[in-house]
Amino acid sequence: MSAQISKAKPATGRQILVIEDETDIAGLIRLHLQDLCDDVRLCHDGKEGLSLALHHAWDLIVLDLRLPGVGGLDICRALREARVFTPILMLTSKSGELDRVLGLESGADDYLTKPFSILELIARVKAIFRRVELRDGPADQPDPAFVARGLEIDPDRREVRSNGATLDLTAREFDLLLHFARNPGKVFTRAQLLDHVWGYGHTGYEHTVNSHINRLRAKIESDPAEPRIIVTVWGVGYKFADGDDDRA
């Protein structure tokens, strides 16, 4: 009898939390994500899922929209309000535009509509991990804080201060501001911002960019009605004002 050679799965150190009340779907997700991480934890209740998400460190949360106890949107909002920036892949059984937009605007990083293919699930998860690696960079290379248009932006701490006070930004608002501040004077279309900040798969949801920029302006501008930091380039998109800009 020939001996079988087992190939050990390489350790990644990643941990994924799956909050999904349909046990068959949850089990299928775990089965196919086990090759991408060391641990996939399943939870079938919203209240328990929120507690696990708040009190443990995860590399990704796969979150169903419709859950018993606490809904997926409420979990997503609660995590972002608690400044938990773990990437969230939201699952929805509805194909309606409103559910997808609400998921993105509540702080989810990406979404999948049921029924979805396993290949697409794996592709979305891999894309999220790649974006996180690009954003965080090597652990031994700190991302220094800098000042732009009077804002003190600290990428490592994910904090923004204005006049010494820390601003309460959501994860998406911070990513959007950081992208702008690192590219002063460069004009971005809404589609480009969706690609750079939200990631692929959000074509057609440019109005999500508008709502995020409006909320961001309300927090960073002295007069949101006359913005001087993130300015509108009519007919094109938005840009972070450089030294020559003095009005929106």
Short mmCIF file of C-alpha atoms in Angstrom, two decimals, residues 21-178:
data_model
loop_
_atom_site.label_atom_id
_atom_site.label_comp_id
_atom_site.label_asym_id
_atom_site.label_seq_id
_atom_site.Cartn_x
_atom_site.Cartn_y
_atom_site.Cartn_z
CA ASP A 21 -28.56 32.16 10.54
CA GLU A 22 -28.98 29.72 7.63
CA THR A 23 -26.84 26.84 8.85
CA ASP A 24 -26.39 25.22 5.42
CA ILE A 25 -25.07 28.46 3.92
CA ALA A 26 -22.86 29.12 6.95
CA GLY A 27 -21.36 25.64 6.73
CA LEU A 28 -20.72 26.00 3.02
CA ILE A 29 -18.98 29.33 3.58
CA ARG A 30 -16.77 27.82 6.28
CA LEU A 31 -15.88 24.85 4.10
CA HIS A 32 -14.63 27.03 1.26
CA LEU A 33 -12.91 29.72 3.32
CA GLN A 34 -10.84 27.33 5.41
CA ASP A 35 -8.05 27.38 2.81
CA LEU A 36 -7.73 31.16 3.22
CA CYS A 37 -7.43 31.32 6.99
CA ASP A 38 -6.66 29.33 10.11
CA ASP A 39 -10.03 29.65 11.82
CA VAL A 40 -13.60 30.21 10.62
CA ARG A 41 -16.05 30.74 13.48
CA LEU A 42 -19.78 30.36 12.85
CA CYS A 43 -22.54 32.23 14.66
CA HIS A 44 -26.27 31.99 13.87
CA ASP A 45 -27.67 34.78 16.06
CA GLY A 46 -27.28 38.54 15.68
CA LYS A 47 -26.93 39.39 19.36
CA GLU A 48 -24.25 36.75 19.94
CA GLY A 49 -22.55 37.73 16.69
CA LEU A 50 -22.31 41.37 17.75
CA SER A 51 -20.74 40.35 21.06
CA LEU A 52 -18.19 38.13 19.30
CA ALA A 53 -17.39 40.87 16.79
CA LEU A 54 -16.85 43.44 19.54
CA HIS A 55 -14.77 41.36 21.91
CA HIS A 56 -12.50 39.32 19.63
CA ALA A 57 -10.00 40.28 16.92
CA TRP A 58 -11.08 39.12 13.45
CA ASP A 59 -9.55 39.63 10.03
CA LEU A 60 -12.94 39.54 8.31
CA ILE A 61 -16.61 39.37 9.27
CA VAL A 62 -19.06 37.78 6.84
CA LEU A 63 -22.38 39.26 7.93
CA ASP A 64 -25.90 38.34 6.84
CA LEU A 65 -28.33 41.24 6.52
CA ARG A 66 -31.35 39.42 7.97
CA LEU A 67 -30.62 37.88 11.37
CA PRO A 68 -32.60 36.93 14.47
CA GLY A 69 -31.91 39.08 17.52
CA VAL A 70 -29.99 41.97 15.96
CA GLY A 71 -29.99 42.68 12.22
CA GLY A 72 -26.89 42.90 10.06
CA LEU A 73 -27.22 46.64 9.43
CA ASP A 74 -27.45 47.33 13.17
CA ILE A 75 -24.41 45.13 13.82
CA CYS A 76 -22.43 46.93 11.12
CA ARG A 77 -23.35 50.38 12.47
CA ALA A 78 -22.60 49.35 16.06
CA LEU A 79 -19.13 48.08 15.12
CA ARG A 80 -18.22 51.25 13.23
CA GLU A 81 -19.55 53.46 16.03
CA ALA A 82 -17.35 51.46 18.44
CA ARG A 83 -14.41 52.16 16.10
CA VAL A 84 -14.05 48.49 15.17
CA PHE A 85 -12.66 48.64 11.64
CA THR A 86 -12.66 44.92 10.82
CA PRO A 87 -13.55 44.44 7.12
CA ILE A 88 -17.19 43.39 6.66
CA LEU A 89 -18.56 41.40 3.71
CA MET A 90 -22.34 41.71 3.89
CA LEU A 91 -24.72 39.06 2.55
CA THR A 92 -28.26 39.92 1.49
CA SER A 93 -31.05 37.75 0.16
CA LYS A 94 -32.52 40.71 -1.68
CA SER A 95 -31.30 42.00 -5.00
CA GLY A 96 -32.89 45.42 -4.46
CA GLU A 97 -30.66 48.45 -4.73
CA LEU A 98 -31.74 49.89 -1.36
CA ASP A 99 -30.38 46.97 0.69
CA ARG A 100 -27.01 47.13 -1.05
CA VAL A 101 -26.72 50.90 -0.63
CA LEU A 102 -27.73 50.73 3.05
CA GLY A 103 -25.10 48.04 3.61
CA LEU A 104 -22.35 50.12 2.04
CA GLU A 105 -23.40 53.30 3.81
CA SER A 106 -23.53 51.57 7.20
CA GLY A 107 -19.84 50.74 6.84
CA ALA A 108 -19.69 47.39 5.03
CA ASP A 109 -16.66 46.92 2.77
CA ASP A 110 -18.40 44.78 0.18
CA TYR A 111 -21.59 42.81 -0.38
CA LEU A 112 -22.85 39.65 -2.04
CA THR A 113 -26.45 38.96 -3.07
CA LYS A 114 -27.86 35.49 -2.41
CA PRO A 115 -27.69 33.15 -4.17
CA PHE A 116 -24.00 33.70 -4.88
CA SER A 117 -21.35 31.49 -6.40
CA ILE A 118 -18.57 30.12 -4.25
CA LEU A 119 -16.00 31.37 -6.75
CA GLU A 120 -17.32 34.91 -6.37
CA LEU A 121 -17.31 34.62 -2.58
CA ILE A 122 -13.66 33.55 -2.58
CA ALA A 123 -12.75 36.30 -5.06
CA ARG A 124 -14.40 38.97 -2.89
CA VAL A 125 -12.69 37.72 0.27
CA LYS A 126 -9.28 37.62 -1.43
CA ALA A 127 -9.83 41.14 -2.76
CA ILE A 128 -10.64 42.42 0.74
CA PHE A 129 -7.49 40.81 2.15
CA ARG A 130 -5.40 42.37 -0.65
CA ARG A 131 -6.81 45.83 0.06
CA VAL A 132 -6.09 45.47 3.76
CA GLU A 133 -2.50 44.39 3.06
CA LEU A 134 -1.97 47.34 0.72
CA ARG A 135 -3.53 49.76 3.19
CA ASP A 136 -1.65 48.55 6.26
CA GLY A 137 1.71 47.84 4.61
CA PRO A 138 4.57 46.05 6.39
CA ALA A 139 4.29 46.07 10.16
CA ASP A 140 7.82 47.44 10.56
CA GLN A 141 7.13 50.47 8.36
CA PRO A 142 4.93 52.94 10.27
CA ASP A 143 2.70 55.27 8.30
CA PRO A 144 3.56 58.70 9.70
CA ALA A 145 0.95 61.27 10.64
CA PHE A 146 0.76 64.41 8.52
CA VAL A 147 -1.09 67.72 8.34
CA ALA A 148 -3.26 68.66 5.36
CA ARG A 149 -5.47 71.75 5.13
CA GLY A 150 -5.31 72.16 8.90
CA LEU A 151 -6.26 68.53 9.60
CA GLU A 152 -3.88 66.28 11.56
CA ILE A 153 -4.26 62.84 9.96
CA ASP A 154 -2.74 59.79 11.66
CA PRO A 155 -3.05 56.70 9.40
CA ASP A 156 -1.68 54.25 12.00
CA ARG A 157 -4.11 55.34 14.71
CA ARG A 158 -6.80 56.08 12.13
CA GLU A 159 -7.47 59.39 13.82
CA VAL A 160 -8.12 62.89 12.52
CA ARG A 161 -7.77 66.00 14.67
CA SER A 162 -8.90 69.53 13.98
CA ASN A 163 -7.84 72.33 16.33
CA GLY A 164 -6.69 69.69 18.81
CA ALA A 165 -10.05 67.87 18.90
CA THR A 166 -10.40 64.32 17.58
CA LEU A 167 -13.10 64.02 14.92
CA ASP A 168 -15.57 61.15 15.05
CA LEU A 169 -15.22 59.63 11.58
CA THR A 170 -16.56 56.30 10.41
CA ALA A 171 -14.13 53.82 8.85
CA ARG A 172 -15.30 54.70 5.34
CA GLU A 173 -15.14 58.46 6.00
CA PHE A 174 -11.58 58.08 7.25
CA ASP A 175 -10.53 56.03 4.21
CA LEU A 176 -12.14 58.57 1.90
CA LEU A 177 -10.42 61.53 3.60
CA LEU A 178 -7.05 59.75 3.65
#
